[in-house]
PDB file of N, CA and C in Angstrom:
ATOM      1  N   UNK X1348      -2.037 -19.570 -12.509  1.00 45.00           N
ATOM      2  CA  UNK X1348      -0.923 -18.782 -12.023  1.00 45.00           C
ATOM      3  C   UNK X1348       0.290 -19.008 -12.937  1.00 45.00           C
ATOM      4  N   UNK X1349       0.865 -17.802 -13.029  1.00 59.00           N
ATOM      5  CA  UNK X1349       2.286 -17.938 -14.587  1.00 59.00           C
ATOM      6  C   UNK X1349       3.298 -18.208 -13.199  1.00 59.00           C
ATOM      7  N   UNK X1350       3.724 -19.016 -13.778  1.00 75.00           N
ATOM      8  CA  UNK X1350       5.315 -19.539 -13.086  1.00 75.00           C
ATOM      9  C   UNK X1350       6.650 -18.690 -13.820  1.00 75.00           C
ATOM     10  N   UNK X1351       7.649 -17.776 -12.985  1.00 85.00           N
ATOM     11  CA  UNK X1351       8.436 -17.098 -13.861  1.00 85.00           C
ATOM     12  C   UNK X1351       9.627 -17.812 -13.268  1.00 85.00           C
ATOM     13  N   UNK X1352      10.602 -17.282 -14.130  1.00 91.00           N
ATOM     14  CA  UNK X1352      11.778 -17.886 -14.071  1.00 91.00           C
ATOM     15  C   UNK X1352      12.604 -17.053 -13.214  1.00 91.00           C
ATOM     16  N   UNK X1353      13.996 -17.193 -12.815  1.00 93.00           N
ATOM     17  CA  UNK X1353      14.482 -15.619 -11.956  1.00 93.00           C
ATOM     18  C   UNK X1353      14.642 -14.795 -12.663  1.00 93.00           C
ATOM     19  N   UNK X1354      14.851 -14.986 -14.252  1.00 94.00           N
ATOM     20  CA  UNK X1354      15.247 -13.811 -15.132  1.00 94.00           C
ATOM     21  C   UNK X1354      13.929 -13.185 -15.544  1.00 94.00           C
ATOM     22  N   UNK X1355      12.922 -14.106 -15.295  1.00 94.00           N
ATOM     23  CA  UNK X1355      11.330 -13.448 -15.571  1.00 94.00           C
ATOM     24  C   UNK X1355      11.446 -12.350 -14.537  1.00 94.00           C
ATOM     25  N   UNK X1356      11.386 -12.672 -13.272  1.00 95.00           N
ATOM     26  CA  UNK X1356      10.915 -11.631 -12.066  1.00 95.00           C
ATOM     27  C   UNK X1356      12.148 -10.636 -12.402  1.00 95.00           C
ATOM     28  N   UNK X1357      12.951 -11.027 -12.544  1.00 96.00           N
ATOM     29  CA  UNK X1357      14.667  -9.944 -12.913  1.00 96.00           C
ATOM     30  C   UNK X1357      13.655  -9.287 -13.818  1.00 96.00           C
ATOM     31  N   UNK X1358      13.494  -9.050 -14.865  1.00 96.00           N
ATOM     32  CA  UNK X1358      13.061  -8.552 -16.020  1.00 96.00           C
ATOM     33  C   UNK X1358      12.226  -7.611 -15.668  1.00 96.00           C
ATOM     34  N   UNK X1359      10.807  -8.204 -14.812  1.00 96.00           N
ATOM     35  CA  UNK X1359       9.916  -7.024 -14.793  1.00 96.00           C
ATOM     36  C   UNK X1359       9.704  -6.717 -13.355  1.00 96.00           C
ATOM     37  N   UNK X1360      11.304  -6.639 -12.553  1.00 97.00           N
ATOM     38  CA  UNK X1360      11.209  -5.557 -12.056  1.00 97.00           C
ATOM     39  C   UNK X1360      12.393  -4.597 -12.380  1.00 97.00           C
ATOM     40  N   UNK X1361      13.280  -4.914 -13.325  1.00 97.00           N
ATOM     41  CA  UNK X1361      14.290  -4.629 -13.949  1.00 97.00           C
ATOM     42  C   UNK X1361      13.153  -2.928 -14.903  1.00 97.00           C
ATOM     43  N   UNK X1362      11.998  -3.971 -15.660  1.00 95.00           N
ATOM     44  CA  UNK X1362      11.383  -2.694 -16.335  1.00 95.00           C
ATOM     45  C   UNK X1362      10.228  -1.934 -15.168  1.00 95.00           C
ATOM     46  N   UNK X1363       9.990  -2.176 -14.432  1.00 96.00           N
ATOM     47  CA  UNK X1363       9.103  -1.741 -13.118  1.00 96.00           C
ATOM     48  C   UNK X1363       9.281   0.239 -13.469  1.00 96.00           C
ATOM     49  N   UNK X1364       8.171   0.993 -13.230  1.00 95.00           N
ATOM     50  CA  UNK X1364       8.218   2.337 -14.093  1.00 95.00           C
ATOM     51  C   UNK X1364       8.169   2.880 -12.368  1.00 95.00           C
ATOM     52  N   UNK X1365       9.579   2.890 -11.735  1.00 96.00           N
ATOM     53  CA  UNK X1365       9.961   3.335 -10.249  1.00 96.00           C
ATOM     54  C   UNK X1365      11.447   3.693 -11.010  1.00 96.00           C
ATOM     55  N   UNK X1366      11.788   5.058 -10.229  1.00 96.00           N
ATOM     56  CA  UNK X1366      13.105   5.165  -9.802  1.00 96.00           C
ATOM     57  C   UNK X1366      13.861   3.859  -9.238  1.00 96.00           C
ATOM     58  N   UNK X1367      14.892   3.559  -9.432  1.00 96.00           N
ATOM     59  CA  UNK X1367      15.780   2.687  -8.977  1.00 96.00           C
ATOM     60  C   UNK X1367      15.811   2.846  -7.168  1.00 96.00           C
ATOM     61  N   UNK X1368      15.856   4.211  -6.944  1.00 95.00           N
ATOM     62  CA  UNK X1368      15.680   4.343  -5.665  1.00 95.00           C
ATOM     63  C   UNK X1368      14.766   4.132  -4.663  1.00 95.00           C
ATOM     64  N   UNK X1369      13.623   4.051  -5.057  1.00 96.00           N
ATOM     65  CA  UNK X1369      12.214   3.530  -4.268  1.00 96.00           C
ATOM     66  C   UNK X1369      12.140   2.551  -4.921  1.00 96.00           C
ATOM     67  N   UNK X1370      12.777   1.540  -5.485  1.00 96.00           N
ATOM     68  CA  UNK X1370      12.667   0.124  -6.558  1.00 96.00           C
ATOM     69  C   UNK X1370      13.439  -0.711  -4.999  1.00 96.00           C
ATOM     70  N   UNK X1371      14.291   0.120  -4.487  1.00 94.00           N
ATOM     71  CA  UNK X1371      14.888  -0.735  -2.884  1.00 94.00           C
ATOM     72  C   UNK X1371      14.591  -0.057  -1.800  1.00 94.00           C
ATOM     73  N   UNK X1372      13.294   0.208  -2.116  1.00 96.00           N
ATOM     74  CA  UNK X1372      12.613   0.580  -0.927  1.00 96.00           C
ATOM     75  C   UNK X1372      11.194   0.428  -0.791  1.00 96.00           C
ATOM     76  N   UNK X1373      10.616  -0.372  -1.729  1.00 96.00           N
ATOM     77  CA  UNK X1373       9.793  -1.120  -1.558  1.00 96.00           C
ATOM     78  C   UNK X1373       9.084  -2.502  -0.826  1.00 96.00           C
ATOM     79  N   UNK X1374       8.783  -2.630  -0.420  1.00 96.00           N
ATOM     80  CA  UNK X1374       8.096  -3.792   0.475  1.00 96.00           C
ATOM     81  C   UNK X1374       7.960  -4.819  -0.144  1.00 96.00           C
ATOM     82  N   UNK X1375       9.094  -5.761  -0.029  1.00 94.00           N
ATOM     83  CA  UNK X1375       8.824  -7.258  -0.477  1.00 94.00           C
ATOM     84  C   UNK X1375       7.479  -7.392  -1.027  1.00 94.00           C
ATOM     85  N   UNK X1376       6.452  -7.035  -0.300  1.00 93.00           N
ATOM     86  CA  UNK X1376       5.423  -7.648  -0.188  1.00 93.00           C
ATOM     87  C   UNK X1376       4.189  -7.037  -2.151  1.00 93.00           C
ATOM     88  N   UNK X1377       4.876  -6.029  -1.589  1.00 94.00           N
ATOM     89  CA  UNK X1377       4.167  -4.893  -2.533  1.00 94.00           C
ATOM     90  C   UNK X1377       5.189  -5.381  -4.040  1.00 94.00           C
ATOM     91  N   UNK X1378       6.320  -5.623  -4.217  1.00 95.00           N
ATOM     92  CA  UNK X1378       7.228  -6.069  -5.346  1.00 95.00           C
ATOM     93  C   UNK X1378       6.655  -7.594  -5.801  1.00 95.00           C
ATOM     94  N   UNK X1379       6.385  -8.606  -4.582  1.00 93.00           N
ATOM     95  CA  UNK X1379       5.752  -9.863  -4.889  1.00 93.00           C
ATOM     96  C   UNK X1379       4.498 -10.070  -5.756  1.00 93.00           C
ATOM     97  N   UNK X1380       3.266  -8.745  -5.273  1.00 93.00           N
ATOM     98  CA  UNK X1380       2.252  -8.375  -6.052  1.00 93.00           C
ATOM     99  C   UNK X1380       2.214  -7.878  -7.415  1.00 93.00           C
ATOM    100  N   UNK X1381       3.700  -6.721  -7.771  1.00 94.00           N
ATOM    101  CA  UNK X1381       3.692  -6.190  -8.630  1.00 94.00           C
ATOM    102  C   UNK X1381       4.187  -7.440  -9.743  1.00 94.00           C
ATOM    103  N   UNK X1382       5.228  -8.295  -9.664  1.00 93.00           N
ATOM    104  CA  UNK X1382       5.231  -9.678 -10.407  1.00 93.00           C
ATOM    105  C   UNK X1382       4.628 -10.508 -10.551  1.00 93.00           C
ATOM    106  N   UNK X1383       3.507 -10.279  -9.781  1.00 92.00           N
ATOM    107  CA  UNK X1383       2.193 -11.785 -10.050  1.00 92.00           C
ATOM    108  C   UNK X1383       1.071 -10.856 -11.313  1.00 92.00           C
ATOM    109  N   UNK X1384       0.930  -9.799 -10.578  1.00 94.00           N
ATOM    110  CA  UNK X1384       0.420  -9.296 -11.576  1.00 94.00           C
ATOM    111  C   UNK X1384       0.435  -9.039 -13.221  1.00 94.00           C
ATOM    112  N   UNK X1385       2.086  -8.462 -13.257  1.00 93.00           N
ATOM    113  CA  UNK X1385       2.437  -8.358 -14.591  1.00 93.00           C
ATOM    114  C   UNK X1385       2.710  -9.807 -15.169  1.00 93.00           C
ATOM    115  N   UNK X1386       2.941 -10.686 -14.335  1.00 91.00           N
ATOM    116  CA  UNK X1386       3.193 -12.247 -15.054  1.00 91.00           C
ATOM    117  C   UNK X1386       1.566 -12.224 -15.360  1.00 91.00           C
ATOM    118  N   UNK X1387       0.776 -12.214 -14.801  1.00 92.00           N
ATOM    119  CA  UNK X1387      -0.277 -12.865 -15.069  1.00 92.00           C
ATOM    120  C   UNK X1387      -1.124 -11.903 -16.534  1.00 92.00           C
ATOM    121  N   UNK X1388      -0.678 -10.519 -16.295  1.00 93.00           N
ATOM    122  CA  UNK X1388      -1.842  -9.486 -17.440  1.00 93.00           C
ATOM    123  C   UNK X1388      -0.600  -9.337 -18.830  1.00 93.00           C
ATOM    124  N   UNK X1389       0.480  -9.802 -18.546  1.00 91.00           N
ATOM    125  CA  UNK X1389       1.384  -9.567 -19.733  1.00 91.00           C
ATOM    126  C   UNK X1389       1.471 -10.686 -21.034  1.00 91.00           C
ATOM    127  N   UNK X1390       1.233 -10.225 -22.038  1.00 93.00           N
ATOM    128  CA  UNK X1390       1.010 -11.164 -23.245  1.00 93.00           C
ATOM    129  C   UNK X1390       2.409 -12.164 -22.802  1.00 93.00           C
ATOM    130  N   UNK X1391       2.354 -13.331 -22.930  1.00 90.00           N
ATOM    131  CA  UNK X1391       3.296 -14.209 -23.102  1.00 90.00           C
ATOM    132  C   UNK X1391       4.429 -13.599 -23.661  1.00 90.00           C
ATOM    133  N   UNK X1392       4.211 -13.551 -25.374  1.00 95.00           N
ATOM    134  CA  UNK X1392       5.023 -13.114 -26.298  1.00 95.00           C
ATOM    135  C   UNK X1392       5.874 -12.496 -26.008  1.00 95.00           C
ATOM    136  N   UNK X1393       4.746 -10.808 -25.135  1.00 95.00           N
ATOM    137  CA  UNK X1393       5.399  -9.824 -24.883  1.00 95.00           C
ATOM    138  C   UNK X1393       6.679  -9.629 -24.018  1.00 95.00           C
ATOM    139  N   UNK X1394       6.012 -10.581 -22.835  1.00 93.00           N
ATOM    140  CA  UNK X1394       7.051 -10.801 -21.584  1.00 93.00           C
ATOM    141  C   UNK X1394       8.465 -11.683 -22.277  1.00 93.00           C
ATOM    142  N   UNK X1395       8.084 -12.391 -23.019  1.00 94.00           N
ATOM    143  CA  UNK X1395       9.615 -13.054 -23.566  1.00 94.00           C
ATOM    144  C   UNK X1395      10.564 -12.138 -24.236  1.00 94.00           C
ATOM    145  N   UNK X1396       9.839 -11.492 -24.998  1.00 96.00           N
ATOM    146  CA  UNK X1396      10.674 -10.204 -25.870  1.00 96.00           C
ATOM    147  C   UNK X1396      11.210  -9.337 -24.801  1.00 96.00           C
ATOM    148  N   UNK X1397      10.764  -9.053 -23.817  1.00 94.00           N
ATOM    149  CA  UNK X1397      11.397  -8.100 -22.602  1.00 94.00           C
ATOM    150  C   UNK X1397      12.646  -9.543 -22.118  1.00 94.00           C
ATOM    151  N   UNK X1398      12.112 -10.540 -22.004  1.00 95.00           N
ATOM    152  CA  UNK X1398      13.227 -10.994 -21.429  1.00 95.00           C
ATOM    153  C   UNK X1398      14.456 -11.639 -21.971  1.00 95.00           C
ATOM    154  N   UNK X1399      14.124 -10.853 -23.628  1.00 96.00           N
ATOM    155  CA  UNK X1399      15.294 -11.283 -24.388  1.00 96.00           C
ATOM    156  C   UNK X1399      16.048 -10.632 -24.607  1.00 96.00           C
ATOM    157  N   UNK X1400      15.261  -9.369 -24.111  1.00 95.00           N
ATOM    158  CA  UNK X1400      16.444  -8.009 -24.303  1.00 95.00           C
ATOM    159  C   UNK X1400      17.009  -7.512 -23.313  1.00 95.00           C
ATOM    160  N   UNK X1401      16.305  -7.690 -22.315  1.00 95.00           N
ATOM    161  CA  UNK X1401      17.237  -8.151 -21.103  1.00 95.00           C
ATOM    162  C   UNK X1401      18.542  -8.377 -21.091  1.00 95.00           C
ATOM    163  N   UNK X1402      18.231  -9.738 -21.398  1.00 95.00           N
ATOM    164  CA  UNK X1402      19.140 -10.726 -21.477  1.00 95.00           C
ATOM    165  C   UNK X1402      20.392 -10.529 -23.014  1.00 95.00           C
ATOM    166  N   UNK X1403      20.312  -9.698 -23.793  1.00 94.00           N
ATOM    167  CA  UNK X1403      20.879  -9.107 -24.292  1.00 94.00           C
ATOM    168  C   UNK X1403      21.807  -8.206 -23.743  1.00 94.00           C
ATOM    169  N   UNK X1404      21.042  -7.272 -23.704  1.00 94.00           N
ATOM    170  CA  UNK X1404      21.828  -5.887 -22.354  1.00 94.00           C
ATOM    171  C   UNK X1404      22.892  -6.153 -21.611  1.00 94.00           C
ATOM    172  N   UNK X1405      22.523  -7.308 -20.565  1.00 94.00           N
ATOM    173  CA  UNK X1405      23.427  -7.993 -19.819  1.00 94.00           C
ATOM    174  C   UNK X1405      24.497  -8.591 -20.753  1.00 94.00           C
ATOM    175  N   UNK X1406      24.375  -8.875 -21.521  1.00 93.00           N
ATOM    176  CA  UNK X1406      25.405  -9.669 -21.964  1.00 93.00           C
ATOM    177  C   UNK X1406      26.381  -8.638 -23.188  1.00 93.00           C
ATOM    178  N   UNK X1407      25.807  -7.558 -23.669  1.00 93.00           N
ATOM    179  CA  UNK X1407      26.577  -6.495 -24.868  1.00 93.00           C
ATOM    180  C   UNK X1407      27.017  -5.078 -23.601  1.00 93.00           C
ATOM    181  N   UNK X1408      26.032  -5.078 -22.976  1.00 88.00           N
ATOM    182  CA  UNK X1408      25.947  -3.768 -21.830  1.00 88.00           C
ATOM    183  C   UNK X1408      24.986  -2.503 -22.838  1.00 88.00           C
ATOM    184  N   UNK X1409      25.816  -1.670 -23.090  1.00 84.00           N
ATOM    185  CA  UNK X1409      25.015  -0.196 -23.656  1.00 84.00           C
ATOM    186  C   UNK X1409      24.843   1.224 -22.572  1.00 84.00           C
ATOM    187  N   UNK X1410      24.599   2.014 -23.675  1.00 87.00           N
ATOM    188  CA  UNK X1410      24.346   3.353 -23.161  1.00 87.00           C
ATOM    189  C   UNK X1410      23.175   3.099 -21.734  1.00 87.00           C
ATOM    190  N   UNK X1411      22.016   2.466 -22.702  1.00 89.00           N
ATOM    191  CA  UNK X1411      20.841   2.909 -21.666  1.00 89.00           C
ATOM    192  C   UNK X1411      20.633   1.420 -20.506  1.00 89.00           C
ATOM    193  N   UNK X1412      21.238   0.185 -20.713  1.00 94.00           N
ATOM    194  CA  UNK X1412      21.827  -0.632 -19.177  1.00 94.00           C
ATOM    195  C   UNK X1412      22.573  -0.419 -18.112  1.00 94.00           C
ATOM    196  N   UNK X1413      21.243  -0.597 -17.461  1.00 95.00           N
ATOM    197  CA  UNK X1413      21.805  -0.078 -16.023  1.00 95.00           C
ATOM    198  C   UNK X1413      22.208  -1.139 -15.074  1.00 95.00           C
ATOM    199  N   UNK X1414      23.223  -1.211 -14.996  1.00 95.00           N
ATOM    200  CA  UNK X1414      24.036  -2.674 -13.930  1.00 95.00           C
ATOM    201  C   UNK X1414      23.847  -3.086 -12.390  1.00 95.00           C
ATOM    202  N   UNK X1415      23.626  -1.608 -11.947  1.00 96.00           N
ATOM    203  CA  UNK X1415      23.012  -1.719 -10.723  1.00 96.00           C
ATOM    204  C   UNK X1415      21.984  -1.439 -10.449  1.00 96.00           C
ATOM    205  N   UNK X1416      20.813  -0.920 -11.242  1.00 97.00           N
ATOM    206  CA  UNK X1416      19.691  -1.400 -11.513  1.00 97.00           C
ATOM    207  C   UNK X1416      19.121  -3.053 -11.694  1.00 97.00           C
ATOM    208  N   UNK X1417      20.231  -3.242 -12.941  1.00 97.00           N
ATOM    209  CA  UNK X1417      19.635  -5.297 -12.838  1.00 97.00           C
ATOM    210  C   UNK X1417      20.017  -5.814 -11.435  1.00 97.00           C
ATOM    211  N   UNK X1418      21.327  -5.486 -10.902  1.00 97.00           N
ATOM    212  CA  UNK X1418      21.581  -6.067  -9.696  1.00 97.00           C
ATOM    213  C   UNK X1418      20.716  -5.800  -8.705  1.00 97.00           C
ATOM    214  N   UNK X1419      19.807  -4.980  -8.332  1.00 97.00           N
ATOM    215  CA  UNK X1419      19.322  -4.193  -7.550  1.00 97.00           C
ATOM    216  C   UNK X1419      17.956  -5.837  -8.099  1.00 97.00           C
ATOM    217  N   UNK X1420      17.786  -5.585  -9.181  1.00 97.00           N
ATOM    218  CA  UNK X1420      16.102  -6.156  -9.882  1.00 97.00           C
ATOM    219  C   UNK X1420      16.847  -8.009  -9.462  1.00 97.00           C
ATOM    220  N   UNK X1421      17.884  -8.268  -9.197  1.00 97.00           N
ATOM    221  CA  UNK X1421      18.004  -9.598  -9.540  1.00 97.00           C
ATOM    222  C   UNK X1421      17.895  -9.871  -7.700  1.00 97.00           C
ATOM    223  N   UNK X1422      18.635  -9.029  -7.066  1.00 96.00           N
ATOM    224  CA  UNK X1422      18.431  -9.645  -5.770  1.00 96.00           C
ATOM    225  C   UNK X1422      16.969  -9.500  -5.414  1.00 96.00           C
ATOM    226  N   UNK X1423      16.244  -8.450  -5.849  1.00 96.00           N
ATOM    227  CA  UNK X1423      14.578  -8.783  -5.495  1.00 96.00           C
ATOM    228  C   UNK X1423      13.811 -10.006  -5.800  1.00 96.00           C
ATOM    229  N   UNK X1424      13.984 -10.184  -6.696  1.00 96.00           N
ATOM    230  CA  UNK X1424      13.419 -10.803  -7.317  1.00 96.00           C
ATOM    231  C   UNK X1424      13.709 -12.652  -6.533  1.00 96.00           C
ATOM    232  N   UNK X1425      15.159 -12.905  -6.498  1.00 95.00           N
ATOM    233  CA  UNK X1425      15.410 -13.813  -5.803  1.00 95.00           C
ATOM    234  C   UNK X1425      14.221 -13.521  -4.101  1.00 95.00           C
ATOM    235  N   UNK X1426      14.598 -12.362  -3.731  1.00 93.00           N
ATOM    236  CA  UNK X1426      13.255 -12.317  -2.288  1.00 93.00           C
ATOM    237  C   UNK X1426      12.588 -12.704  -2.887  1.00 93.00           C
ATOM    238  N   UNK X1427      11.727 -12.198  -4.006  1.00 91.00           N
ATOM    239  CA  UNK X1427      10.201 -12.299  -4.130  1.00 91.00           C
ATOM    240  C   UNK X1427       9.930 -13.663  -4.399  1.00 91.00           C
ATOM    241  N   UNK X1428      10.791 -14.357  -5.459  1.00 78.00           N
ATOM    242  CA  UNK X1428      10.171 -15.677  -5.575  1.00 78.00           C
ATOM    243  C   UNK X1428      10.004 -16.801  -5.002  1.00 78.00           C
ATOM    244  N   UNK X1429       8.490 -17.234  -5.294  1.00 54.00           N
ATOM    245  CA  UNK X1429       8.174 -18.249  -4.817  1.00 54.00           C
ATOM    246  C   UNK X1429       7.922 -19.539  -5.395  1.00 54.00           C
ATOM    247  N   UNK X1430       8.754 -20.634  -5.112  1.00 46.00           N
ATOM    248  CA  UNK X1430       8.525 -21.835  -5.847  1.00 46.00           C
ATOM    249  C   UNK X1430       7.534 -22.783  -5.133  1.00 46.00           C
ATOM    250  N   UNK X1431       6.297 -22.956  -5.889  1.00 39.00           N
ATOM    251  CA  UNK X1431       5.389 -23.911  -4.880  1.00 39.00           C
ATOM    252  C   UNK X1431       5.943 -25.213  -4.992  1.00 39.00           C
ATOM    253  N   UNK X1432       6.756 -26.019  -5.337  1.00 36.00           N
ATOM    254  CA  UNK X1432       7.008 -27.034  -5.031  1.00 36.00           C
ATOM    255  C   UNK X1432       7.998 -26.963  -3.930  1.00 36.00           C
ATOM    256  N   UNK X1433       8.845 -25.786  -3.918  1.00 39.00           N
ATOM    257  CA  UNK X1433       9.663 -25.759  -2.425  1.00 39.00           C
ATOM    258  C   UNK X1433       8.762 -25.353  -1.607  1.00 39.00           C
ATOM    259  N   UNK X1434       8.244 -24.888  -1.625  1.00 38.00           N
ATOM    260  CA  UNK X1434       7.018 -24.402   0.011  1.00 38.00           C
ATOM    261  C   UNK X1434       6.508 -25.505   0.573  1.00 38.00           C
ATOM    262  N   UNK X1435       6.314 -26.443  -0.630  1.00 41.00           N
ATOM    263  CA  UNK X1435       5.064 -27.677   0.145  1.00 41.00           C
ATOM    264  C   UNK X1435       6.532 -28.534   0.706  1.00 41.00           C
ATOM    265  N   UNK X1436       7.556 -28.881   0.495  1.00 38.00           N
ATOM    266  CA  UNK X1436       8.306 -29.382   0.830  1.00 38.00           C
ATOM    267  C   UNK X1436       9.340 -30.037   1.996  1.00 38.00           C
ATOM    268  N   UNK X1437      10.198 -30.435   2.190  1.00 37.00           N
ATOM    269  CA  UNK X1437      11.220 -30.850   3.209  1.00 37.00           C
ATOM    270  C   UNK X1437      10.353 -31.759   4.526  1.00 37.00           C
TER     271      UNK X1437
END
């Protein structure tokens, strides 16, 4: 299982091929799947290069960054993730 970071899950649901509008209207459950998946079938490499440009974007902005799109991808993503060392925990 790939362990992502929050800017990992930010990232690919940031690139997720949904309207922004059914992107928050999706089912936790169904967004949790769609990030295990792409963590798991996405070249390493590949997924870092998405999350460098990302992380670019955010930080220069641009024509084609969308702000409330990432915001939209960052609070999901905080739902979706799961840290197994906090689950087994407290």
């Amino acid at each position: 299982m790939t362990t992502l970071s929050l800017h990992g899950a930010t990232t690919l649901l940031y690139a997720a091929p949904v309207p922004t509008e059914l992107l928050s209207q999706l089912p936790l459950d169904n967004l949790a799947a769609y990030v295990a998946t792409m963590a798991a079938d996405l070249a390493a490499r590949d997924r870092e290069r998405l999350e460098q440009g990302l992380a670019a974007a955010v930080e220069r902005g641009g024509p084609w960054f969308e702000r409330d799109r990432y915001e939209l991808a960052r609070s999901l993503a905080r739902a979706v993730q799961v840290e197994p060392e906090a689950s087994g925990s407290s």
